[in-house]
CSV table of C-alpha atoms and ligand atoms in Angstrom, one decimal:
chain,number,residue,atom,x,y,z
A,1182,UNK,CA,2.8,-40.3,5.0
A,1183,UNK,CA,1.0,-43.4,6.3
A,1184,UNK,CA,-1.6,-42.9,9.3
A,1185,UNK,CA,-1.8,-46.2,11.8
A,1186,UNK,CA,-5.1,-45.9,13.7
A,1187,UNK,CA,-4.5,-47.8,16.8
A,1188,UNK,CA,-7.7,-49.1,19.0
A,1189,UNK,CA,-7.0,-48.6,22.5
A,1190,UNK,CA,-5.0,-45.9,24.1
A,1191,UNK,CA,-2.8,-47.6,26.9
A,1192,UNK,CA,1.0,-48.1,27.2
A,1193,UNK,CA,1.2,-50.5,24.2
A,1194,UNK,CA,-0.5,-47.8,21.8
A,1195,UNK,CA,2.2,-44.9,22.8
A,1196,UNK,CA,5.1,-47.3,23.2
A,1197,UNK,CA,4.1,-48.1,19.0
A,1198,UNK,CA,3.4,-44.5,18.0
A,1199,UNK,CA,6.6,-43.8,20.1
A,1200,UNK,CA,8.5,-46.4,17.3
A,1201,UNK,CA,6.6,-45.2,14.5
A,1202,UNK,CA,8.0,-41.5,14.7
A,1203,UNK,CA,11.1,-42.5,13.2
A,1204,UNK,CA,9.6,-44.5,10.3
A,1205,UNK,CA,7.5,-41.4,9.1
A,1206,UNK,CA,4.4,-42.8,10.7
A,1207,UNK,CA,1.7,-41.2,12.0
A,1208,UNK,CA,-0.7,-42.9,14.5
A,1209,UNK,CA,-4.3,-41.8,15.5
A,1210,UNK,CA,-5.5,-43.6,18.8
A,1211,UNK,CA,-9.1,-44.2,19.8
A,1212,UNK,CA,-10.5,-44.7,23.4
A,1213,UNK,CA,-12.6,-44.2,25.2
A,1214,UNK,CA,-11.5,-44.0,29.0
A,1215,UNK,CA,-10.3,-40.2,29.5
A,1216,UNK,CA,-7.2,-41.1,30.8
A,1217,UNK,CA,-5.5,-42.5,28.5
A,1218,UNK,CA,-1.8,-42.8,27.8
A,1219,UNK,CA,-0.9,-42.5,24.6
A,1220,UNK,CA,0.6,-39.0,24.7
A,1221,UNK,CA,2.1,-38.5,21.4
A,1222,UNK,CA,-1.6,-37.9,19.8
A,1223,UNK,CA,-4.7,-36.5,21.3
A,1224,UNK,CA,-6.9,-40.0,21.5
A,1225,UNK,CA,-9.9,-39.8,19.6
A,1226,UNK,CA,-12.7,-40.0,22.4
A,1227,UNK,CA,-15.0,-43.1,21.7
A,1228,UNK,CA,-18.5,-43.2,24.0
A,1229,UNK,CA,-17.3,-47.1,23.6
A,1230,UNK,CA,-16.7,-49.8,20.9
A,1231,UNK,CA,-19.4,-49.6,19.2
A,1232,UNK,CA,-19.6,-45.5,19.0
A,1233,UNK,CA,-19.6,-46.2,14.7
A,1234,UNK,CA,-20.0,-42.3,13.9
A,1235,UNK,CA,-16.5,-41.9,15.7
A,1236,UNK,CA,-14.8,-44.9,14.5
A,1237,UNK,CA,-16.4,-43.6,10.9
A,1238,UNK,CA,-14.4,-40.7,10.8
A,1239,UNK,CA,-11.0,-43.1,12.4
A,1240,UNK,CA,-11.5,-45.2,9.4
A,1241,UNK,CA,-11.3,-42.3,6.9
A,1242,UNK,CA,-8.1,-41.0,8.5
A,1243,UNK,CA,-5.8,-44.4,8.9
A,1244,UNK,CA,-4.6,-46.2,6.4
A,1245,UNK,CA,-4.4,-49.5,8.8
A,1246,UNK,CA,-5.5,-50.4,12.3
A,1247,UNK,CA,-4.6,-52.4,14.6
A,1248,UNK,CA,-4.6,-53.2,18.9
A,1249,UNK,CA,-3.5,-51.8,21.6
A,1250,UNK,CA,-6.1,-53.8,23.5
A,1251,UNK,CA,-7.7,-56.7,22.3
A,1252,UNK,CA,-10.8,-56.8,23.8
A,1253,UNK,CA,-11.8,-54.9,21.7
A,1254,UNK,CA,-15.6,-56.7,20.6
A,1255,UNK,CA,-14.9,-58.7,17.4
A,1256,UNK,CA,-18.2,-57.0,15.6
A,1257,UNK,CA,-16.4,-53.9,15.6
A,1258,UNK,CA,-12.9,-55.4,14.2
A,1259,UNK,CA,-15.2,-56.9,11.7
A,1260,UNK,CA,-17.2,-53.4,11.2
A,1261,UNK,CA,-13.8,-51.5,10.7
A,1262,UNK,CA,-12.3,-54.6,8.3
A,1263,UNK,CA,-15.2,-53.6,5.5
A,1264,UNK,CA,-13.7,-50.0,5.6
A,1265,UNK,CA,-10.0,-50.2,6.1
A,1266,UNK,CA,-7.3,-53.1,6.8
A,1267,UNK,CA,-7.4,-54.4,10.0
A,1268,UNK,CA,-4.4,-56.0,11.4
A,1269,UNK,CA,-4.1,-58.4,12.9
A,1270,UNK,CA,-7.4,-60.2,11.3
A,1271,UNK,CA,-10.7,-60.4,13.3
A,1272,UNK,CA,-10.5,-64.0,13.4
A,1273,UNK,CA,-7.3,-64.5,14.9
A,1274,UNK,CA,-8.4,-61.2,17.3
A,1275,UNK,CA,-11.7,-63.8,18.2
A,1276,UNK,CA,-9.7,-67.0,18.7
A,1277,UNK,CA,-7.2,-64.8,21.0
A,1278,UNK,CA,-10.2,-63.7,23.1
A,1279,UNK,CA,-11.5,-66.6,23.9
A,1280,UNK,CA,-9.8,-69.2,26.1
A,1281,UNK,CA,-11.5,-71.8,25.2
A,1282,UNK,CA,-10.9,-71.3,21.5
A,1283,UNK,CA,-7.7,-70.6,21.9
A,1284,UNK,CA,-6.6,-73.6,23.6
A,1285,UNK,CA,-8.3,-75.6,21.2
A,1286,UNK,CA,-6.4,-74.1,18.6
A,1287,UNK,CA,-2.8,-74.7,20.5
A,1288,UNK,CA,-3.7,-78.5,20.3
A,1289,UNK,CA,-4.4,-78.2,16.8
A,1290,UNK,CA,-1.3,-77.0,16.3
A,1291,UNK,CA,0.4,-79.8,18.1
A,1292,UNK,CA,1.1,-77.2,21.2
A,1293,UNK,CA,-0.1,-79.2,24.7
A,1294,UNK,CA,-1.7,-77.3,26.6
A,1295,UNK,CA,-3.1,-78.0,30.9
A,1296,UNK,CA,-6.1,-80.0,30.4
A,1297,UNK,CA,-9.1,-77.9,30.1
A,1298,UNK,CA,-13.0,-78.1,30.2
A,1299,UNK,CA,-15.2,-76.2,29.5
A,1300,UNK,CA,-17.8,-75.1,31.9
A,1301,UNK,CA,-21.1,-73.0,31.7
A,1302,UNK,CA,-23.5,-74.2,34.5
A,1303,UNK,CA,-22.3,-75.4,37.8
A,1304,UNK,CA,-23.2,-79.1,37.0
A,1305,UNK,CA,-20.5,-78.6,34.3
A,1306,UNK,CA,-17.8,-77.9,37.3
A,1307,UNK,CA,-18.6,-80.7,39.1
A,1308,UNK,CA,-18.0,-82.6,35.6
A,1309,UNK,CA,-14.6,-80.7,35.1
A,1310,UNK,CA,-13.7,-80.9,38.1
A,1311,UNK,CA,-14.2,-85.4,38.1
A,1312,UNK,CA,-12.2,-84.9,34.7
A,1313,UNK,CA,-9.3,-82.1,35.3
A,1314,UNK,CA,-8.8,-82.7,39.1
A,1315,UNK,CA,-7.4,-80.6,41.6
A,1316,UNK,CA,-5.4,-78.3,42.1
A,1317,UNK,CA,-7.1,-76.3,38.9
A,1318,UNK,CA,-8.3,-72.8,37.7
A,1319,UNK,CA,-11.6,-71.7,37.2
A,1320,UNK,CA,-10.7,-68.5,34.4
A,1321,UNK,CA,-13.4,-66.2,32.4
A,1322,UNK,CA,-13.2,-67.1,29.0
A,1323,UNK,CA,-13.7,-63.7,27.9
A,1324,UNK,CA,-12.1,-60.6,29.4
A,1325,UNK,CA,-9.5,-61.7,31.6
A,1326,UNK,CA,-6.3,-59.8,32.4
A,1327,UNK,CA,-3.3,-59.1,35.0
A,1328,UNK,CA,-5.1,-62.4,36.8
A,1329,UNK,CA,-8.3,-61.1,36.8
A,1330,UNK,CA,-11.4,-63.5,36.3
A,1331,UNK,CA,-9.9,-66.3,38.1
A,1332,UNK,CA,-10.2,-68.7,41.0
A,1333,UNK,CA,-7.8,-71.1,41.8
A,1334,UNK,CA,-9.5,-74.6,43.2
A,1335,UNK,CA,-7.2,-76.0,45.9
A,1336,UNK,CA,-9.4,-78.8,46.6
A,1337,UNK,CA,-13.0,-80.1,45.5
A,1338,UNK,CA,-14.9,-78.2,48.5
A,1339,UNK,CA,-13.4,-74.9,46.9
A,1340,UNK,CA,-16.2,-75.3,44.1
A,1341,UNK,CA,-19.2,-73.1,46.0
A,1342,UNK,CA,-16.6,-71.0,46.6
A,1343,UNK,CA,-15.2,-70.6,42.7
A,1344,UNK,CA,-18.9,-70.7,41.6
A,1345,UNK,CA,-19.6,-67.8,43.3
A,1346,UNK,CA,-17.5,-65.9,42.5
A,1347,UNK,CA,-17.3,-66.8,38.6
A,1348,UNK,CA,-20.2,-68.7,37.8
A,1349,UNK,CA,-22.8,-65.3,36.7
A,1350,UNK,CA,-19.5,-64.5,34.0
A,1351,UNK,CA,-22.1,-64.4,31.5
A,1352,UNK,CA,-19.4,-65.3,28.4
A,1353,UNK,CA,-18.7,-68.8,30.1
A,1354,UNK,CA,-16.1,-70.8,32.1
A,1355,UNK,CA,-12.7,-72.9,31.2
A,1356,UNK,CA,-11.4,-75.3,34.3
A,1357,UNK,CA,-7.8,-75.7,34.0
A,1358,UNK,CA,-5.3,-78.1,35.4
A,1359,UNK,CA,-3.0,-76.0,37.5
A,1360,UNK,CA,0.4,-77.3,36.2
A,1361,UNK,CA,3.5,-77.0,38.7
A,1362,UNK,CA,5.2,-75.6,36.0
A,1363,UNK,CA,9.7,-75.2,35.7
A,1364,UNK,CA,9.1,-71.9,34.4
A,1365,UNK,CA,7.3,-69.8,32.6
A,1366,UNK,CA,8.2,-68.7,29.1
A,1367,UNK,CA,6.9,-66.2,26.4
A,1368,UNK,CA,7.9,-66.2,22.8
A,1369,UNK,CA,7.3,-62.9,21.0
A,1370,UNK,CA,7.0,-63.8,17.2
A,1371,UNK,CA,6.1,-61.4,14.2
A,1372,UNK,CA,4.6,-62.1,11.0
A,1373,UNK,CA,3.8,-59.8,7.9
A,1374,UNK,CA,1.3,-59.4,5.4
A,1375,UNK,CA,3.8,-61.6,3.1
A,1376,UNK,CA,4.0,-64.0,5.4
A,1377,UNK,CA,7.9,-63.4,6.5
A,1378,UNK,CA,8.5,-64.8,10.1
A,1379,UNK,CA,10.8,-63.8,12.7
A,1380,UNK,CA,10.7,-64.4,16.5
A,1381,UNK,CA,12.9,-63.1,19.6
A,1382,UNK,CA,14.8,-65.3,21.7
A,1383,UNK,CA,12.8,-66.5,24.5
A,1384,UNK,CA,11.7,-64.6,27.5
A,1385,UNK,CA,11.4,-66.0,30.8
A,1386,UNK,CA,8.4,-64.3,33.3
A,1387,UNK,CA,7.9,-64.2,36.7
A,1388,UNK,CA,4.3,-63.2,37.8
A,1389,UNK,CA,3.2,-61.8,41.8
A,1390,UNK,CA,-0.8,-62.7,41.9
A,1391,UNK,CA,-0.7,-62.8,38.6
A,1392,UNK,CA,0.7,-59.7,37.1
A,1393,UNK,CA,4.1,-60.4,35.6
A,1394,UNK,CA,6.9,-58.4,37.6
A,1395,UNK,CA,10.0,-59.4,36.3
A,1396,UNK,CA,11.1,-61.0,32.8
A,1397,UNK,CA,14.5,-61.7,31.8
A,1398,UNK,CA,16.1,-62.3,28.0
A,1399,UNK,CA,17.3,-64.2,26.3
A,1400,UNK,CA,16.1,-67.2,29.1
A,1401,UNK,CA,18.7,-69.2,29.6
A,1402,UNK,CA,19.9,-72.5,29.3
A,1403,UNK,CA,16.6,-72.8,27.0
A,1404,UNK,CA,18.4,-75.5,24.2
A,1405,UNK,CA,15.8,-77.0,22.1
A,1406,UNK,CA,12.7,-74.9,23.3
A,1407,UNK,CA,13.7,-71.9,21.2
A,1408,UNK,CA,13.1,-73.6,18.1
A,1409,UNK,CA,10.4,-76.1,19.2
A,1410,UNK,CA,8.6,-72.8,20.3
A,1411,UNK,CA,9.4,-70.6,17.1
A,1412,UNK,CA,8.4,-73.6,15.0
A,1413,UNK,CA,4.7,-73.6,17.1
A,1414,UNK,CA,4.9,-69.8,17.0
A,1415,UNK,CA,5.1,-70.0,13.3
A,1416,UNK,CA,2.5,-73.1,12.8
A,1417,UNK,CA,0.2,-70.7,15.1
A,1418,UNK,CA,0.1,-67.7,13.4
A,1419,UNK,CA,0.2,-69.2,9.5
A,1420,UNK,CA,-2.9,-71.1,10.7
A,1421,UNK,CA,-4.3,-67.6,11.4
A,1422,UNK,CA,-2.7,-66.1,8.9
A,1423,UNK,CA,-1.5,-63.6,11.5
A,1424,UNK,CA,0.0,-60.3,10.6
A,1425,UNK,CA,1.9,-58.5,13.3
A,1426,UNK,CA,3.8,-59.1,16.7
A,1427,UNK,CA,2.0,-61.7,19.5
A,1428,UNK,CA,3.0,-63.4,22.4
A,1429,UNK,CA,2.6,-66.7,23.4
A,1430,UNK,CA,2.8,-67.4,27.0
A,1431,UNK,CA,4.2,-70.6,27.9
A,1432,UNK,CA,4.8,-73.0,30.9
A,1433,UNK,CA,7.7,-75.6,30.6
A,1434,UNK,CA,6.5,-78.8,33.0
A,1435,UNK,CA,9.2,-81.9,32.9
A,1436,UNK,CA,11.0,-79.9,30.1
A,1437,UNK,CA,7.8,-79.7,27.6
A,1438,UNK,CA,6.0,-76.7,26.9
A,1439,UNK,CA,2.7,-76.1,27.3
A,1440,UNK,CA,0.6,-73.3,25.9
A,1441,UNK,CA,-1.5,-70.8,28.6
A,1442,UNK,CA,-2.4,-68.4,26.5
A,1443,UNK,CA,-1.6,-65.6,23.5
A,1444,UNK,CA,-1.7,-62.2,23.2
A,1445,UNK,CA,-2.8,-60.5,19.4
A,1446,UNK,CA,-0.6,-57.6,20.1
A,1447,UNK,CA,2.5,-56.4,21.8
A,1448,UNK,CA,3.3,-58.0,24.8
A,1449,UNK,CA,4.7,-56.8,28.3
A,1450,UNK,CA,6.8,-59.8,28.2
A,1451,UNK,CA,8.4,-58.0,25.5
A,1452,UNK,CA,9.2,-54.6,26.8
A,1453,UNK,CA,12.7,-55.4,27.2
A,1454,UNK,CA,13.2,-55.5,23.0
A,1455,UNK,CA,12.5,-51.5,23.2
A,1456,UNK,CA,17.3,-51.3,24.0
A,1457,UNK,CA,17.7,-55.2,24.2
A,1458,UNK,CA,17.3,-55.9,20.3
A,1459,UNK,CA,18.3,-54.7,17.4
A,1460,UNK,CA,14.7,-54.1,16.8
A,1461,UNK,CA,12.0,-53.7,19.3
A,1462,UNK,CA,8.6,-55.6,19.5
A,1463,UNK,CA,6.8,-52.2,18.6
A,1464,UNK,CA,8.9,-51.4,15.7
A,1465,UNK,CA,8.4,-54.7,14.0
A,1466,UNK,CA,4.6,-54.2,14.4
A,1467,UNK,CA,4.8,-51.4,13.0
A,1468,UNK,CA,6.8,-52.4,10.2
A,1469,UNK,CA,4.9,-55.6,10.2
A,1470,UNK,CA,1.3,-53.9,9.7
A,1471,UNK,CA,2.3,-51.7,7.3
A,1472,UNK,CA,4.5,-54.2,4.9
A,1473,UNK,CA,7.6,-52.8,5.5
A,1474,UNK,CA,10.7,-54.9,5.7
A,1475,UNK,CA,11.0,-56.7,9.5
A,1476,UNK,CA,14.1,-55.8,11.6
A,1477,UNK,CA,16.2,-58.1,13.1
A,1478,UNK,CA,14.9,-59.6,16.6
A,1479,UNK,CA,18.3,-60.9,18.0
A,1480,UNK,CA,19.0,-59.6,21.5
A,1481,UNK,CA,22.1,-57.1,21.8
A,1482,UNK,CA,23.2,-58.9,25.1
A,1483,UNK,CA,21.1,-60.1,28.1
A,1484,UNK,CA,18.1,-58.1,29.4
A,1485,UNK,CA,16.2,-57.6,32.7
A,1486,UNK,CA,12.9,-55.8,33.0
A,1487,UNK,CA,11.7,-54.8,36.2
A,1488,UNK,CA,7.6,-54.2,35.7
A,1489,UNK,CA,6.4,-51.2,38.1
A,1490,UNK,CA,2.9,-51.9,39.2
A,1491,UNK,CA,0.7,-49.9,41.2
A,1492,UNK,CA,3.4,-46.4,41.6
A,1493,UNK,CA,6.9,-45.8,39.7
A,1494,UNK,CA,9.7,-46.3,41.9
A,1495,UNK,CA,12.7,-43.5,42.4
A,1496,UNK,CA,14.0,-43.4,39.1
A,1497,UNK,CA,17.5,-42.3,40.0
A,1498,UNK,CA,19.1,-46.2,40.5
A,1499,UNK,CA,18.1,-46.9,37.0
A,1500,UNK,CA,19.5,-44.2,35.4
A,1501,UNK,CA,22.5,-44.3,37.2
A,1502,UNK,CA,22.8,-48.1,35.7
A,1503,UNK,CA,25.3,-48.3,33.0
A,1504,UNK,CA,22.8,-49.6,30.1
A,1505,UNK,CA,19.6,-48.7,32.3
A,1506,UNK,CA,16.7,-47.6,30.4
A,1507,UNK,CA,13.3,-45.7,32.5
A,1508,UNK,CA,9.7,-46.1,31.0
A,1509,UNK,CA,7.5,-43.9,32.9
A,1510,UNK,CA,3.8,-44.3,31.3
A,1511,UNK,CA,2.7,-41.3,32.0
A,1512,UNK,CA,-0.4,-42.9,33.9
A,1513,UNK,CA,-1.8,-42.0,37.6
A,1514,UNK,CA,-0.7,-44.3,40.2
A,1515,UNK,CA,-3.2,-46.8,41.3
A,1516,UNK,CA,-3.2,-50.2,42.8
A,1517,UNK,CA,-2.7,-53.1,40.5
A,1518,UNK,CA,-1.9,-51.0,37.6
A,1519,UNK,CA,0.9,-51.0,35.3
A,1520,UNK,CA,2.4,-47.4,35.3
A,1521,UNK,CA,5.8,-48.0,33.8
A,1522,UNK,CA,9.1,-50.4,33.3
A,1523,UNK,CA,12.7,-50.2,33.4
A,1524,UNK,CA,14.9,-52.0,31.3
A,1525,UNK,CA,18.3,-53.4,32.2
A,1526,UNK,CA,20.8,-54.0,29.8
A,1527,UNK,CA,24.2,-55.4,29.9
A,1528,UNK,CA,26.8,-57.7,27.4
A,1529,UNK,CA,26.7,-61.1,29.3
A,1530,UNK,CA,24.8,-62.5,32.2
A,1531,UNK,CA,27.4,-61.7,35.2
A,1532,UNK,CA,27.1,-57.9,34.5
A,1533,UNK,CA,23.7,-58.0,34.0
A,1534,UNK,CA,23.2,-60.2,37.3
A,1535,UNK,CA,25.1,-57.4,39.0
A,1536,UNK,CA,23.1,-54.1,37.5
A,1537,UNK,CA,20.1,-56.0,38.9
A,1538,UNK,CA,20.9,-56.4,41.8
A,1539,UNK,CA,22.7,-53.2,42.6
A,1540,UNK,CA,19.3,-51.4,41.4
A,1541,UNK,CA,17.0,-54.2,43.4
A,1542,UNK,CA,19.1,-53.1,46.5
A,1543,UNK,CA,18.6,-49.3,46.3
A,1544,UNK,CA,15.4,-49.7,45.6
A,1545,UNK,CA,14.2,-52.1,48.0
A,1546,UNK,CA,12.9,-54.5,45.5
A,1547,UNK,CA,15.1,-57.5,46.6
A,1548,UNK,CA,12.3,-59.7,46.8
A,1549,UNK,CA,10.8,-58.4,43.2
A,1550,UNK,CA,14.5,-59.8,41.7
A,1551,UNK,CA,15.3,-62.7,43.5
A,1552,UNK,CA,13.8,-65.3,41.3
A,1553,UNK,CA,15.8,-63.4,38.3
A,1554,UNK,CA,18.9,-63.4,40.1
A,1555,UNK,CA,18.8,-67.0,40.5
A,1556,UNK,CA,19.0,-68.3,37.2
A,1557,UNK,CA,21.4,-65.5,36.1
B,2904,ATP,P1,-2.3,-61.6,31.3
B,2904,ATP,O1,-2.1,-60.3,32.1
B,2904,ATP,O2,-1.0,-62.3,31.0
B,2904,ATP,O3,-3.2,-61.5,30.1
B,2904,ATP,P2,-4.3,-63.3,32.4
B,2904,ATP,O4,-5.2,-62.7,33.4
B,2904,ATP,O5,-4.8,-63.6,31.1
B,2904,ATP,O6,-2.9,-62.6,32.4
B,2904,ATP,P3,-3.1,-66.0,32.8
B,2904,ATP,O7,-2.0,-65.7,31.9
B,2904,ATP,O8,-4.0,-67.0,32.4
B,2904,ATP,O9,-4.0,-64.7,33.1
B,2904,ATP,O10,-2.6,-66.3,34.2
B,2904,ATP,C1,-1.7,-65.3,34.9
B,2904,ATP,C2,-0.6,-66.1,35.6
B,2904,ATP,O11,-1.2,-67.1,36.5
B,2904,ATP,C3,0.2,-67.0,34.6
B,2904,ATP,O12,1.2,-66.2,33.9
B,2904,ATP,C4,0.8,-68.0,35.5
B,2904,ATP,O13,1.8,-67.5,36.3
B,2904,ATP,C5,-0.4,-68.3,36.5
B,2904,ATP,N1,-1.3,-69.4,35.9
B,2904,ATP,C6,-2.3,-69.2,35.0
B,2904,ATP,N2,-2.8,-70.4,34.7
B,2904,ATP,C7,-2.1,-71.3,35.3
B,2904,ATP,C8,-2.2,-72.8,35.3
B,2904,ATP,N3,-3.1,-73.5,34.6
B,2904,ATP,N4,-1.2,-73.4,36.1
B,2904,ATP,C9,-0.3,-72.7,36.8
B,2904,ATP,N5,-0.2,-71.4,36.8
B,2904,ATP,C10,-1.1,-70.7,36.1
B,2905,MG,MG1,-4.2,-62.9,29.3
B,2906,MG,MG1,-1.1,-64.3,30.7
């Protein structure tokens, strides 16, 4: 029986050991916050991520690792890849974590991206600023999450204000053009060791201050971006010879896409693959990582997921929902924080526009699917 050691302890790690029950997989987390999630095995308790005597005896007992958070420091992916495989790599696990390397990469790739500068002292801003304009975004390069690390620049005399607040991050700056984007798009792709390639049909995200709250699939009316953003997908992770499931976040401004940003791992925008594909995103990294045979990624119907931040809802609406589907993290409630999900599943739009709605209306959370409702 195979052993996945999975770094990090969140959601992401038990939604994967959750899928890789059924394949005869074991999984072995590590953390090292004590509350972590991922249930289906006692986490190994790190100090932190560089505690090598723990991750000494993890190596011994996986056969592969791989993310459930992917901050974790790249000397320790680098550490554990001498001792056991690491998937995905620790280069494209660096590039990921890194803004500014990432966005370089996305050009390189032929993917456009908002302009960008880079910006480590505050003579640097005022550079950026003269070069990228306003409105823009002052982001962390490093460390950023749920909108966190960020200042958004209405207007030049914001800059004190952004400097601040940002300008001590000691792993640098990136100023970004704010782009008035269409909408916002994600493509979940997965890659394996042999270098088969599959993605999901689009996704389409809506974010509240910066936490994503609602994502519907397929995203309609897409035409020509699904394969102009599988083909990017694809050029993306061959470059990084990528093995496993990412995201890659995308804004669609006068019908182009441009890239924001990837995630190395299982993405939230994805959570609606768990009953809304033939395969899930966490199945297929599992599969992926292991070099098993990938699952098909077509969508069953149409999907909504509603994202619960902060506390979990009644359940009751969602389960009374035809094709409804609860996620309940098991996490305590706090503000900000992502305790759980619910899918919404239906065979075409119009039913699926009407489950929504019916469970957005009992719960209170009109506002939360308005903008999904539209465009259904
Ligand atoms: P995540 O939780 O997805 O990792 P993050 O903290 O890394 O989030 P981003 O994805 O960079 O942050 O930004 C969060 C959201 O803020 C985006 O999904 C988008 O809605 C908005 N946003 C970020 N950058 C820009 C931009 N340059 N122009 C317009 N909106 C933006
Ligand atoms: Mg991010
Ligand atoms: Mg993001």
């Amino acid at each position: 029986q195979s052993v996945l050691g999975i770094l990090g302890g969140g959601q992401l790690a038990r939604m994967l050991a959750i899928a890789a029950a059924p394949l005869g997989v074991k999984t072995l987390v590590v953390d090292s916050a004590a509350d972590a999630c991922a249930g289906q095995v006692a986490p190994l308790r790190l100090a932190d991520w560089t505690d090598f005597a723990a991750l000494e005896k993890f190596a011994a007992e996986v056969d592969v690792v791989t993310f459930d958070f992917e901050n974790v420091p790249a000397d320790t992916a680098h550490w554990l890849a001498e001792r056991v495989a690491v998937f995905p790599n620790p280069r494209a696990l660096a590039v990921a974590q890194d803004r500014l390397a990432e966005k370089t990469l996305f050009r390189e790739c032929g993917l456009q991206t908002p302009a960008f500068e880079a910006v480590d002292t505050r003579e640097d801003l005022e550079r950026a600023l003269a070069k990228v304009g306003v409105p823009s975004i002052l982001k962390t390069r490093r460390l950023g999450y749920d909108g966190k690390g960020q200042f958004r620049i209405k207007q030049r005399s914001d800059a004190d204000a952004a400097w601040e607040t940002l300008g001590a991050n000691a792993h640098g700056l990136i100023l970004e053009a704010f782009v008035p984007f269409e909408r916002e798009l994600s493509v979940l792709a997965v890659r394996t060791r042999h270098g088969d390639f599959r993605v999901w049909p689009l996704t389409q995200n809506w974010h509240t201050d910066g936490v994503l709250s609602m994502s519907l699939a397929p995203a309609p009316e897409v035409g020509a971006l699904q394969a102009r953003a599988a083909a990017l997908a694809r050029t993306l992770a061959e470059q990084l010879d990528y093995v496993g499931v990412f995201a890659l976040e995308l804004f669609v401004k006068d019908g182009e896409l441009l890239g924001n940003e990837m995630a190395p791992r299982v993405h939230n925008s994805g959570h609606w693959t768990i009953e809304g594909a033939i395969t899930s995103q966490f199945e297929n990294h599992v599969r992926a990582v292991l070099g098993l045979p990938l699952g098909d990624t077509s969508a069953r119907g149409c999907s909504a997921m509603f994202n619960w931040i902060g506390e979990l809802p009644d359940a009751t609406p969602v389960l009374n929902s035809v094709d409804g589907h609860w996620h309940d993290y098991g996490k305590q409630s706090r503000p900000g924080r992502k305790v759980g999900h619910a899918n919404v599943c239906a065979q075409d739009a119009k039913t699926l526009a009407a489950r929504v709605a019916e469970i957005a209306r009992a719960l209170q959370r009109q506002d939360q699917a308005a903008p999904a409702l539209q465009v259904l």
